[in-house]
Short mmCIF file of C-alpha atoms and ligand atoms in Angstrom, two decimals:
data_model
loop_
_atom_site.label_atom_id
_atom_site.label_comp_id
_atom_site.label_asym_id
_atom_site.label_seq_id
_atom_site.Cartn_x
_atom_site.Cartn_y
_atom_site.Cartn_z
CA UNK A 874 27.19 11.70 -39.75
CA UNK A 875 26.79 11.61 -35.65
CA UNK A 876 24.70 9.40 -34.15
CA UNK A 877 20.76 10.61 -34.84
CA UNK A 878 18.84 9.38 -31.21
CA UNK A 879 15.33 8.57 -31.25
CA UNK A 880 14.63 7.91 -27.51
CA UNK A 881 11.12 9.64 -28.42
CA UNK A 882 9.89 6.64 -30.62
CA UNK A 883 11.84 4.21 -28.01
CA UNK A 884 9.78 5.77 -25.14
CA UNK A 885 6.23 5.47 -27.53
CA UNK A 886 6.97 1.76 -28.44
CA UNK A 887 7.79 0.99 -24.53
CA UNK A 888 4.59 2.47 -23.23
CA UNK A 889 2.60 0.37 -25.63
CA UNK A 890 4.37 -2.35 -24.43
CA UNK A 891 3.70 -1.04 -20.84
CA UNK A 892 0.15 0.05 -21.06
CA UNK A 893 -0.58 -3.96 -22.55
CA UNK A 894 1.00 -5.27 -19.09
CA UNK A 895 -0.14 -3.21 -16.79
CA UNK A 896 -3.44 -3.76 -18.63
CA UNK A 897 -3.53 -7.57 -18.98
CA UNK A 898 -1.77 -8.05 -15.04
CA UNK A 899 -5.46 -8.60 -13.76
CA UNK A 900 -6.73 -10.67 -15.84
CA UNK A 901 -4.50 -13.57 -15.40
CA UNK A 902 -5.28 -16.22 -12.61
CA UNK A 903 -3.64 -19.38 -11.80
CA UNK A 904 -5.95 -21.70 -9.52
CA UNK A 905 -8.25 -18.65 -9.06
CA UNK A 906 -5.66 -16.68 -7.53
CA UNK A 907 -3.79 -13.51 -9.58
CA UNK A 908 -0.65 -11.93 -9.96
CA UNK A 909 -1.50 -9.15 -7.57
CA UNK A 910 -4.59 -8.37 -5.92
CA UNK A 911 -5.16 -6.40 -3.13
CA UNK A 912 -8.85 -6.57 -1.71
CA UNK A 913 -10.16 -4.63 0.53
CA UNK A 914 -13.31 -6.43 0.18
CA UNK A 915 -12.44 -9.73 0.43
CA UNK A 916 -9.59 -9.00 2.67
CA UNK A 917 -7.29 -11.08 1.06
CA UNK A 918 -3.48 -10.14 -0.73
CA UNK A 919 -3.01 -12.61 -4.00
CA UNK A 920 0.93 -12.12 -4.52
CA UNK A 921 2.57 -14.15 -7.67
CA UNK A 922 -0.58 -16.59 -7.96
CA UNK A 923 -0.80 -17.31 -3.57
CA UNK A 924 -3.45 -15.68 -1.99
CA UNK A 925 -2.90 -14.98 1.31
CA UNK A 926 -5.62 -13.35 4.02
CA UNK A 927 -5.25 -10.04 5.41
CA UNK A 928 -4.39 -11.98 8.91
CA UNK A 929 -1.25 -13.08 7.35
CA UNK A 930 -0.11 -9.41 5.89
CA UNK A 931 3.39 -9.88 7.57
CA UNK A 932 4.62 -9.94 3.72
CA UNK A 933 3.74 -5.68 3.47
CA UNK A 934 6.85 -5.24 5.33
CA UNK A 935 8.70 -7.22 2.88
CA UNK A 936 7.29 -5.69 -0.05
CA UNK A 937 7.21 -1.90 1.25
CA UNK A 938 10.88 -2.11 2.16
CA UNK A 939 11.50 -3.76 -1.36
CA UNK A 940 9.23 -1.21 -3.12
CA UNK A 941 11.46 1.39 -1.35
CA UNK A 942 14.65 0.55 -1.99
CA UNK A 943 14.00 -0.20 -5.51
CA UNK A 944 13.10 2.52 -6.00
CA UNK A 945 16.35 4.23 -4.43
CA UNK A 946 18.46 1.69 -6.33
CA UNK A 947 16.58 2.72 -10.23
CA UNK A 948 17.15 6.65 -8.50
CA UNK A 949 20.72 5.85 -7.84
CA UNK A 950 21.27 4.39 -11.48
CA UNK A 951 19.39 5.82 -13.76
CA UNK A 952 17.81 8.90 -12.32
CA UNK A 953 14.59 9.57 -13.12
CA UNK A 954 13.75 6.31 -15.84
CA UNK A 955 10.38 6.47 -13.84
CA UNK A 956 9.47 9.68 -14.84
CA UNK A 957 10.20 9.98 -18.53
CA UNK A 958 9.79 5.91 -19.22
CA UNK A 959 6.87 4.59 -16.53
CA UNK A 960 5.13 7.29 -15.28
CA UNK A 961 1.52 7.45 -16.44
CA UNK A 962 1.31 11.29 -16.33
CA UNK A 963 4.22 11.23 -19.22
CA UNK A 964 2.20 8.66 -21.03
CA UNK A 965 -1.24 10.82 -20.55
CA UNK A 966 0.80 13.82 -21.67
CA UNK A 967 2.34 12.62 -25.28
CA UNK A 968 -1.49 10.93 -25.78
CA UNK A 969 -3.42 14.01 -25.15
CA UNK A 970 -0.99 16.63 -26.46
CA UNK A 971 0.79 14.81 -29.00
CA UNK A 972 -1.30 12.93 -30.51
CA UNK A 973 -5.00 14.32 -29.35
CA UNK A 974 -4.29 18.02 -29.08
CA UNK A 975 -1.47 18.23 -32.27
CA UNK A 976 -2.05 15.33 -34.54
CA UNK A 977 -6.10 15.04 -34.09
CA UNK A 978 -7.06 18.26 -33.50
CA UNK A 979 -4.13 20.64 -34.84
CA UNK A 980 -4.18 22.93 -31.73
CA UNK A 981 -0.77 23.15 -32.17
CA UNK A 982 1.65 23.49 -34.68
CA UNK A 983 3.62 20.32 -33.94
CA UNK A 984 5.34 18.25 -31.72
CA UNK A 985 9.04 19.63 -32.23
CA UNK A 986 8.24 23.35 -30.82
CA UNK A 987 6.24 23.47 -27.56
CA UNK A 988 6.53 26.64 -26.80
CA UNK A 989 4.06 27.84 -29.22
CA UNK A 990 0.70 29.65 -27.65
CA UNK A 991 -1.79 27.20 -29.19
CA UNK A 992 -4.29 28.03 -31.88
CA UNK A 993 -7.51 29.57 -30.73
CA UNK A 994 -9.53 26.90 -31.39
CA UNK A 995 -11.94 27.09 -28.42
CA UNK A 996 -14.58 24.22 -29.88
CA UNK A 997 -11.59 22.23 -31.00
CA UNK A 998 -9.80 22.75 -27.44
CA UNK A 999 -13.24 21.66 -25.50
CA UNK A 1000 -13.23 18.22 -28.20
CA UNK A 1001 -10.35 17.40 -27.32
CA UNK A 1002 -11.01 17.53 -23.48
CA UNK A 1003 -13.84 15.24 -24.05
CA UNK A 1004 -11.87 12.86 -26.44
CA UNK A 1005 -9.45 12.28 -24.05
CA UNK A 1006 -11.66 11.56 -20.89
CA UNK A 1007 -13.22 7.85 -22.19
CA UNK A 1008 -8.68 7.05 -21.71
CA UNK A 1009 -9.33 8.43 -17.81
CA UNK A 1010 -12.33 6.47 -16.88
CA UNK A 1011 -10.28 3.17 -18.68
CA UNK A 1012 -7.11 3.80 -16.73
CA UNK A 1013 -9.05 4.59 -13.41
CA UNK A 1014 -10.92 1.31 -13.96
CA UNK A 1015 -7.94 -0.17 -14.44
CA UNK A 1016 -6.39 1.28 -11.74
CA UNK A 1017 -9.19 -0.77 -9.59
CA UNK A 1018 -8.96 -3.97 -11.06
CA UNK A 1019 -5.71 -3.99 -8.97
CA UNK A 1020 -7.99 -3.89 -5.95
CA UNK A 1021 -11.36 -5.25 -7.14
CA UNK A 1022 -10.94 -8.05 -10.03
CA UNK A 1023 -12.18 -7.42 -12.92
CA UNK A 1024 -14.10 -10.55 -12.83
CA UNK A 1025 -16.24 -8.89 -9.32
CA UNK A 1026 -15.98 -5.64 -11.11
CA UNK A 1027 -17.55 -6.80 -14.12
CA UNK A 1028 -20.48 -8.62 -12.16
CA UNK A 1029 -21.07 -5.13 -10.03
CA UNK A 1030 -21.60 -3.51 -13.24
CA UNK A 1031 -24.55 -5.11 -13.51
CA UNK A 1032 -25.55 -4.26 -9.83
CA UNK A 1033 -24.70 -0.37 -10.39
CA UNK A 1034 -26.89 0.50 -8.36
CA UNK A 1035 -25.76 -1.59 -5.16
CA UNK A 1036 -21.72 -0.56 -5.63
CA UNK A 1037 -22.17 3.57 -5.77
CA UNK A 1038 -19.27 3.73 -4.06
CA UNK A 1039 -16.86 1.75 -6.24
CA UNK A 1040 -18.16 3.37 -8.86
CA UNK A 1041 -17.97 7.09 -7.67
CA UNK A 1042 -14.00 6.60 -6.66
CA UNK A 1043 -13.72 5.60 -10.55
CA UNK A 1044 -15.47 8.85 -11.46
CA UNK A 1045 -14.03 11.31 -9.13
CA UNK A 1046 -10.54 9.64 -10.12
CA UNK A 1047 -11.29 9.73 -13.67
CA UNK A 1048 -12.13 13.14 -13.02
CA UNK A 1049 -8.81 13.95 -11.91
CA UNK A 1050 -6.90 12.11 -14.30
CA UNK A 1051 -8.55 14.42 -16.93
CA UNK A 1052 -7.85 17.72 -14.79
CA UNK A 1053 -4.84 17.12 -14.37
CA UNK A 1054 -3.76 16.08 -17.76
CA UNK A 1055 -5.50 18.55 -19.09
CA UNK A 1056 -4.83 21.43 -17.04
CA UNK A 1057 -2.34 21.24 -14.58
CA UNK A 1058 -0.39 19.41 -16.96
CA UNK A 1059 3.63 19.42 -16.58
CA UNK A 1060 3.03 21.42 -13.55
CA UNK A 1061 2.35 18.20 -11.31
CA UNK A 1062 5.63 17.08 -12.12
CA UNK A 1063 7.25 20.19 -10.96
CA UNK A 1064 5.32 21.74 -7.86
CA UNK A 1065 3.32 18.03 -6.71
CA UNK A 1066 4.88 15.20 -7.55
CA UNK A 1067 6.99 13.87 -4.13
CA UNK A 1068 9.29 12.09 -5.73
CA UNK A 1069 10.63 14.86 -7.38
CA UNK A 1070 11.11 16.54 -4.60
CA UNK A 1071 13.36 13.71 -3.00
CA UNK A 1072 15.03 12.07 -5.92
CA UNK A 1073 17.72 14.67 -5.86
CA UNK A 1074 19.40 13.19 -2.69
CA UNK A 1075 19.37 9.72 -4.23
CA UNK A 1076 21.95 11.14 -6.81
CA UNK A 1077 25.45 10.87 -7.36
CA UNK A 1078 28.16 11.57 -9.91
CA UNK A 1079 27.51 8.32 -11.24
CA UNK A 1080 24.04 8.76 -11.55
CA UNK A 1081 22.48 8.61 -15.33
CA UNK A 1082 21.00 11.85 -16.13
CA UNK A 1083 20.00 14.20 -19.30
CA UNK A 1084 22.96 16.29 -19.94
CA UNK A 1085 24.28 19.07 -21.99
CA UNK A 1086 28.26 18.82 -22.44
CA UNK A 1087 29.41 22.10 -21.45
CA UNK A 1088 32.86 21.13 -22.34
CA UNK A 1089 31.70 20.75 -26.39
CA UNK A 1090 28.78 22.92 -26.85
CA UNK A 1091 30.07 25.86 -24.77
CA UNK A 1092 29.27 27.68 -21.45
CA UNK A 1093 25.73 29.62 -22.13
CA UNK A 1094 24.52 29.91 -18.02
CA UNK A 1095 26.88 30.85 -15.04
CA UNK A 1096 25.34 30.31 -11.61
CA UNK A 1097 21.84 30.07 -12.77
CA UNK A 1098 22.06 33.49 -15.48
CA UNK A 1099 22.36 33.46 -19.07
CA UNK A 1100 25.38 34.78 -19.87
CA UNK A 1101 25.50 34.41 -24.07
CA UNK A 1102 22.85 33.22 -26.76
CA UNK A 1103 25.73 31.66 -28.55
CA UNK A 1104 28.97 30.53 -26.75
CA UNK A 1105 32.25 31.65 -28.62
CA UNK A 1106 34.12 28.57 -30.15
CA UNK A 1107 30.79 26.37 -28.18
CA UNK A 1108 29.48 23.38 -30.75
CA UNK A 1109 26.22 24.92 -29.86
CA UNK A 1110 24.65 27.02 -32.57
CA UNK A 1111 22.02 28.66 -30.30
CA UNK A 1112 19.33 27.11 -32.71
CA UNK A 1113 17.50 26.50 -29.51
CA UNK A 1114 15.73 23.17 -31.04
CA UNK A 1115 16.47 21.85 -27.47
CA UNK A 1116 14.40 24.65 -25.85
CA UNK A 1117 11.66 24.56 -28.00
CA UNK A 1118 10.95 20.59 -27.97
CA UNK A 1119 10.78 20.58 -24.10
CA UNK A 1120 7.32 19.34 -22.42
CA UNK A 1121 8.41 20.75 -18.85
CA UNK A 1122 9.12 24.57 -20.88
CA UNK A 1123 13.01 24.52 -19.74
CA UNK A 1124 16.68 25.14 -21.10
CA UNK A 1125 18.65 21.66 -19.98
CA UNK A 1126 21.68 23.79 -20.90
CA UNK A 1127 21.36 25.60 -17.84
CA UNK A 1128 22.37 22.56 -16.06
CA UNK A 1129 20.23 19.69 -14.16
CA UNK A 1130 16.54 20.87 -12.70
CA UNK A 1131 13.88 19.94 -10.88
CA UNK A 1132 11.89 20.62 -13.42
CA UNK A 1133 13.61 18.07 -16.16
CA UNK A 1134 11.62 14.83 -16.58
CA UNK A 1135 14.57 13.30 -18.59
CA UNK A 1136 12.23 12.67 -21.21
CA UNK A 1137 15.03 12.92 -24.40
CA UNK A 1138 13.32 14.55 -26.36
CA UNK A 1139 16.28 17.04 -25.80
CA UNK A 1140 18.73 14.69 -26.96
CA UNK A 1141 16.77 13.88 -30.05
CA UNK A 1142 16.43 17.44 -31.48
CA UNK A 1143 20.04 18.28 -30.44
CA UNK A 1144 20.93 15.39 -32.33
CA UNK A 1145 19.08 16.01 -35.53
CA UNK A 1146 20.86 19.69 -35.72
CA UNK A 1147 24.70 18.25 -34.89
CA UNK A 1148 24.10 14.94 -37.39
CA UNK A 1149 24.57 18.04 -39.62
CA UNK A 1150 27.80 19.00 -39.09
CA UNK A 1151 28.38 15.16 -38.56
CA UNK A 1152 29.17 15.24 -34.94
CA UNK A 1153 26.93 13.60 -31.48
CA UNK A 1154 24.33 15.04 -29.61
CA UNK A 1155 25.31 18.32 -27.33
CA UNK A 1156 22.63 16.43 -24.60
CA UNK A 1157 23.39 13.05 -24.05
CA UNK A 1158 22.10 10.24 -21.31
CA UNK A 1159 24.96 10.07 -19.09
CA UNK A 1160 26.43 11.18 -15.89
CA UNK A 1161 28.32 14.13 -14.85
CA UNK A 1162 31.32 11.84 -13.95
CA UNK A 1163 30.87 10.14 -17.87
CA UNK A 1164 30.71 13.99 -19.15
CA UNK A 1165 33.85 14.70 -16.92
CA UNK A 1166 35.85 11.37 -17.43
CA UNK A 1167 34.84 10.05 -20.57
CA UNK A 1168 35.31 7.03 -18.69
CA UNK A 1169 32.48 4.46 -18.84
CA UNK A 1170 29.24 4.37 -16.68
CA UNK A 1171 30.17 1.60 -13.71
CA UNK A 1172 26.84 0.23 -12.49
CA UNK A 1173 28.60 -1.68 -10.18
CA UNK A 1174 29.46 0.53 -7.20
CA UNK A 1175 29.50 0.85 -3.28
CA UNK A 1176 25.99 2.49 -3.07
CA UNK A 1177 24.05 -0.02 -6.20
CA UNK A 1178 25.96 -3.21 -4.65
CA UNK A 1179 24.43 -1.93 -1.09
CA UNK A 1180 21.00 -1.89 -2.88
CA UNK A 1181 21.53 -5.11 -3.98
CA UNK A 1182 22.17 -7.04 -1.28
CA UNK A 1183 19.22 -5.70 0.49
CA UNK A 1184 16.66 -6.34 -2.10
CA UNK A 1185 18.14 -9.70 -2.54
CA UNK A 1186 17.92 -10.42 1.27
CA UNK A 1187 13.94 -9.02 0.93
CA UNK A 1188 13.43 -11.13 -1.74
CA UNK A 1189 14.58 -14.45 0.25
CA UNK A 1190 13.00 -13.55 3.09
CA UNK A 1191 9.50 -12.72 1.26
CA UNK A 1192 9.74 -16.50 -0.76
CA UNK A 1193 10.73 -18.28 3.27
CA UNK A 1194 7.81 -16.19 4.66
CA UNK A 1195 5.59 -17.22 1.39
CA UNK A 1196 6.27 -20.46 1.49
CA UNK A 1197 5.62 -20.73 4.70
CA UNK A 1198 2.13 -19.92 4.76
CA UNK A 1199 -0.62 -21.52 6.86
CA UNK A 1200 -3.59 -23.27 5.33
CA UNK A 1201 -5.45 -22.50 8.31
CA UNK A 1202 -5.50 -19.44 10.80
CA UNK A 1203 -6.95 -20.09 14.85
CA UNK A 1204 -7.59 -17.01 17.37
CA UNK A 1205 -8.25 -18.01 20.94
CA UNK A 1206 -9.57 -15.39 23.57
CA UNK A 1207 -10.66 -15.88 26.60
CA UNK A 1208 -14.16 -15.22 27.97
CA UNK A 1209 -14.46 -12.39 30.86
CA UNK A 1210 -15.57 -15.18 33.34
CA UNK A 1211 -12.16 -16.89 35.16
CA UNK A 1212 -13.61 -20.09 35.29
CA UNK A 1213 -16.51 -21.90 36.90
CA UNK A 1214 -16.73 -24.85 38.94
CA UNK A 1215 -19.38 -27.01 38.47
CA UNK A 1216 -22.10 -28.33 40.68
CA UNK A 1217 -20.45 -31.62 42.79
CA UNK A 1218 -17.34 -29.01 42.39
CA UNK A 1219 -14.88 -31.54 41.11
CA UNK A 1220 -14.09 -30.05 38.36
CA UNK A 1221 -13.58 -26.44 37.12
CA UNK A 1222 -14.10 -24.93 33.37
CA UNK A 1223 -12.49 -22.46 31.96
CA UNK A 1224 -14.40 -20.68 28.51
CA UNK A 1225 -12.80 -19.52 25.35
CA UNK A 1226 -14.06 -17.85 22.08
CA UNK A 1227 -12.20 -19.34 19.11
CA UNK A 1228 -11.94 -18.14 16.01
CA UNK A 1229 -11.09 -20.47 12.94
CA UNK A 1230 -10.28 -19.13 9.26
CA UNK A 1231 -10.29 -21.80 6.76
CA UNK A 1232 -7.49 -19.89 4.27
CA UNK A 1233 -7.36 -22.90 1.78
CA UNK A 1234 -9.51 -23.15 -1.49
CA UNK A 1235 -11.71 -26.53 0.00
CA UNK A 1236 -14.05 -26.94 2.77
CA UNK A 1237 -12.61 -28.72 5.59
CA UNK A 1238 -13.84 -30.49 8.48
CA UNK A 1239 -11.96 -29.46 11.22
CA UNK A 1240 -11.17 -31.12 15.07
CA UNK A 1241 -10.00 -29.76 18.81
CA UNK A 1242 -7.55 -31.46 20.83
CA UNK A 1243 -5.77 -30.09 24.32
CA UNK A 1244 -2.04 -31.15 24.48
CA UNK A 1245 -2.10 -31.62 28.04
CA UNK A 1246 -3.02 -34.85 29.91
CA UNK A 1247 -4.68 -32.83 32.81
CA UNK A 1248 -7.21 -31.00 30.60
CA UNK A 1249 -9.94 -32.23 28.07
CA UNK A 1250 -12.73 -30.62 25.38
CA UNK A 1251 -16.17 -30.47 27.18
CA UNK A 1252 -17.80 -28.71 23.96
CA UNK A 1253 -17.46 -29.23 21.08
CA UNK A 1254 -16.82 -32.91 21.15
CA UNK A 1255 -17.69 -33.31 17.65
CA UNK A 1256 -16.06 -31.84 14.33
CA UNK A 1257 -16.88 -28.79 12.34
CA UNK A 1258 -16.97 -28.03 9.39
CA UNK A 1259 -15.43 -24.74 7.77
CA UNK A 1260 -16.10 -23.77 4.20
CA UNK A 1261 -13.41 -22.40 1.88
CA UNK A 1262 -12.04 -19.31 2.95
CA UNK A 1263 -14.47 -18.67 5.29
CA UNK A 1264 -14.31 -17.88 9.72
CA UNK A 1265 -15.93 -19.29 12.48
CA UNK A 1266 -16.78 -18.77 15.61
CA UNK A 1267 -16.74 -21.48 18.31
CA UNK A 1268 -17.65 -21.47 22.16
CA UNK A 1269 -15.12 -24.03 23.31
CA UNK A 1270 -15.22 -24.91 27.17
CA UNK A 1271 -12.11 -26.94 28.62
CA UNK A 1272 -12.46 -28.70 31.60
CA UNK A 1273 -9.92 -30.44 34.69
CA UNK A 1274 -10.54 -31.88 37.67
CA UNK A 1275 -9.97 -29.83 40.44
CA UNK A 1276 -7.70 -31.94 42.44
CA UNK A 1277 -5.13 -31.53 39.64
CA UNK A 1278 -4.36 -27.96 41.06
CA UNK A 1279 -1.07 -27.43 41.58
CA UNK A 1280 -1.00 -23.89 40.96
CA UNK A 1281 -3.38 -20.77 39.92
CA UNK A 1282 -2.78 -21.31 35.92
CA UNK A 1283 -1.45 -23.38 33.68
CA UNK A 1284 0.32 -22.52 30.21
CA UNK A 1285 -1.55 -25.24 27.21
CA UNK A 1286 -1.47 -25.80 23.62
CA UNK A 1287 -4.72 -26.42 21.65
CA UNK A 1288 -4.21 -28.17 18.17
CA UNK A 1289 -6.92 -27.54 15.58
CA UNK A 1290 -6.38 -29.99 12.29
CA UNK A 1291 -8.70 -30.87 9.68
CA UNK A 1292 -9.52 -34.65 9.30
CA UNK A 1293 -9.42 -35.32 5.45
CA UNK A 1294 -5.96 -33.23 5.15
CA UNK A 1295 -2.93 -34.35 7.45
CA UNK A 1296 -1.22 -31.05 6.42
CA UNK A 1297 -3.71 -28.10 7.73
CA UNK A 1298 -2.97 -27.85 11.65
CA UNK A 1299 -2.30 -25.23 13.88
CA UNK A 1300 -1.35 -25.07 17.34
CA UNK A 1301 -1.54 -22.05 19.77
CA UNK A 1302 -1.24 -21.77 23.20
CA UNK A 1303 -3.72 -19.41 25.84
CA UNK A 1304 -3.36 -20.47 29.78
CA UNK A 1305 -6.01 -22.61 31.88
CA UNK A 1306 -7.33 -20.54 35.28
CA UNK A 1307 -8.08 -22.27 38.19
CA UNK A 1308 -9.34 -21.54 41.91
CA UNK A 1309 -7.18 -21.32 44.42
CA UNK A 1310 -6.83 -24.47 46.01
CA UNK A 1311 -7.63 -23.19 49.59
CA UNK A 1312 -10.56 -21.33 48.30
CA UNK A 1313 -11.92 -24.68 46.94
CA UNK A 1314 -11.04 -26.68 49.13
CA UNK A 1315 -12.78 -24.63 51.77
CA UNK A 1316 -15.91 -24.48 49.66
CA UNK A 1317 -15.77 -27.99 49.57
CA UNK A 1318 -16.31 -28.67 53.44
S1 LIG B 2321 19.72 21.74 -29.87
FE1 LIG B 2321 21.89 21.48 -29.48
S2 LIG B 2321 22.83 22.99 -30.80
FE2 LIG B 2321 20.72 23.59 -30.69
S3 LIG B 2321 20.65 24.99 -28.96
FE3 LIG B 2321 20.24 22.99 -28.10
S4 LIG B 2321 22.23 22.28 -27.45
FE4 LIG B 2321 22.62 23.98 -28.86
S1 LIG B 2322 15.19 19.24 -20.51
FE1 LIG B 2322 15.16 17.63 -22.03
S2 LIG B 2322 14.92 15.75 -20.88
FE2 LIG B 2322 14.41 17.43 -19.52
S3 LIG B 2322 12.21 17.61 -19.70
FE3 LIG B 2322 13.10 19.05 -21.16
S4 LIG B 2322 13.22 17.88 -23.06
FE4 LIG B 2322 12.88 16.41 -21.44
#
């Protein structure tokens, strides 16, 4: 007997197993903080249980150029495992067919032939368009959760009528989900969806793919054109199970398309029909050069070890730049005014606007100092306090006694620590102005 594949119920099992994660992911909070969070709202990025603010967002780059070249290296290997194993338009797309449209409401025949017109069951069609749009409004909720917790999002609920907006982007997106599914269907995947359109160049020989072994089954297309419904001396016995199984409505014989969302399902039926005459699937998951060669898939080569190496250098330099994270966050501007000198006009001031983000989980109580022996803190000259997570704004005015000119501006560093926690302190540097010393002098006399 050859070897019977069931990649179908592999796939199902998987996006159970998928759907539960992706599910549970924002739910689960260390110390208040989750797995990932981005919020808009609350400006603030939680990455593996450390929440840092949106001033701090010098980890995107990290992440974006991992998130891309993951995705080139999973291209590279195994071709498009996204599309028929992740992707939730697959996983939409076996729920409302498969199992709403054929098993619930018989629409069609069943799940080996596709092809087939379905039945005209108008009322039955229309159910099963309603059925399925309760699983859009979930997954576009959940979709949110990844930006608004669901511990907010449940508390808005409640307030429906003071988050309209929140609540409209989960019912227009809902609304698409449910269009698209249910109309546009495999069509996204072959005239919308981008990464279809690029994958291709991510590809090489090595590259795992859905392919039909023309060298067994027989040649059956010749630069794009059918050239024989049943090859001469082929394996292939034209029984066309492959054709008629296929979500995306193609023939993989004709060699790899755009269209293909290597979903197996190929391979499976193919395999049923040659277990018969005791011999392996026609369509296998391999690569052209495995097809060619019958040597074995290397996973290990020049392009993958490139990959590699990159996302391992990403990945080091996103836990250094993590772990490096400050507790507190100080922004120092200047006023418009230079600088004033005050009334006996031995000393001149010099105004900033500072702005202090307490990024840690406790209230602090937070103090000024100038490193510089010249300068000192007119205002404030007493602590502040800053509450968890929270900014303030502080008119701080320096001051230095004029005769300490020795040129038009000096560089300085201000150091802004809390008192109860050795540990939170930053230091930042802005420049001091002063008069010209002529000018002053003269003003003086
Ligand atoms: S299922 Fe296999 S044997 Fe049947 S047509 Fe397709 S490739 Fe040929
Ligand atoms: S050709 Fe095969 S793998 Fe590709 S979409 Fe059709 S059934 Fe799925």
């Amino acid at each position: 007997m050859g070897n019977i594949t069931n990649y179908f119920k592999k796939r199902t099992t998987f996006y159970v197993l998928l759907t539960c994660i992706i599910f549970i992911i924002p739910f689960i909070r260390i110390n208040g903080n989750h797995l990932f969070l981005l919020s808009f709202d609350k400006q603030k990025l939680d990455l593996f249980f450390i929440s840092f603010n949106t001033n701090e967002l010098y980890l995107m780059p990290f992440l974006l150029i991992m998130m891309f070249v993951f995705i080139f290296f999973i291209t590279n290997l195994l071709g498009r495992v996204w599309c028929a194993w992740g992707c939730p338009q697959t996983i939409f797309r076996i729920i409302f067919r498969d199992l709403i449209q054929t098993k619930l409401f018989r629409i069609y025949s069943g799940r080996k032939n596709k092809q087939n017109k379905p039945r005209n069951k108008i009322f039955a069609r229309i159910a099963s368009v309603i059925v399925f749009y309760p699983i859009s409004l979930i997954a576009a909720s959940n979709f949110l959760w990844y930006f608004v917790p669901p511990e907010d999002f449940f508390t808005y609920l409640d307030h429906f009528n003071e988050h309209l907006l929140l609540f409209g982007i989960i019912l227009c997106l809902s609304l698409f989900i449910t269009f698209d599914i249910t109309f546009i269907k495999e069509n996204f995947c072959a005239y919308i969806c981008p990464y279809a359109r690029i994958q291709s160049v991510m590809f090489d020989n090595d590259t795992k793919s859905v392919i039909y072994d023309e060298s067994r089954g027989g040649i059956i297309y010749k630069d794009g054109e059918k050239i024989t419904k049943k090859p001469i001396g082929g394996e292939c016995i034209a029984c066309e199970a492959c054709v008629k199984i296929c979500p995306t409505h193609i023939d993989i014989r004709k060699g790899m398309q755009l269209d293909c969302i290597n979903c197996l399902e190929c391979a499976d039926a193919c395999s049923n029909v040659q277990a018969r005459f005791n011999r392996p699937s026609l369509i296998s998951w391999s690569s052209t050069k495995e097809i060619k060669t019958k040597e074995k898939l290397k996973f290990f080569r020049f392009r993958t070890i490139i990959y590699i190496i990159v996302l391992c250098a990403m990945f080091i330099g996103l836990v250094l730049t993590a772990g490096s994270k400050e507790t507190m966050l100080m922004n120092i501007n200047r006023t418009t005014e230079l600088y004033t000198i005050n009334k006996d006009e031995n000393y001149v001031d010099n105004a900033y606007v500072i702005l202090f983000h307490n990024t840690s989980k406790q209230d602090h109580r937070f103090y000024l100092e100038v490193l510089d022996d010249d300068i000192s803190i007119l205002k404030p000259k007493k602590d502040f306090r800053v509450k968890a997570g929270e900014k303030l704004k502080q008119i701080v005015i320096l001051r230095s006694e004029l005769k300490k000119v020795k040129k038009h501006h000096k560089h300085i560093n201000i150091r802004a620590y809390a008192l109860d926690d050795d540990k939170i302190f930053t230091i930042k540097d802005t420049i001091f102005i002063y008069p010209k010393e002529k000018k002053w002098k003269e003003k003086k006399k």
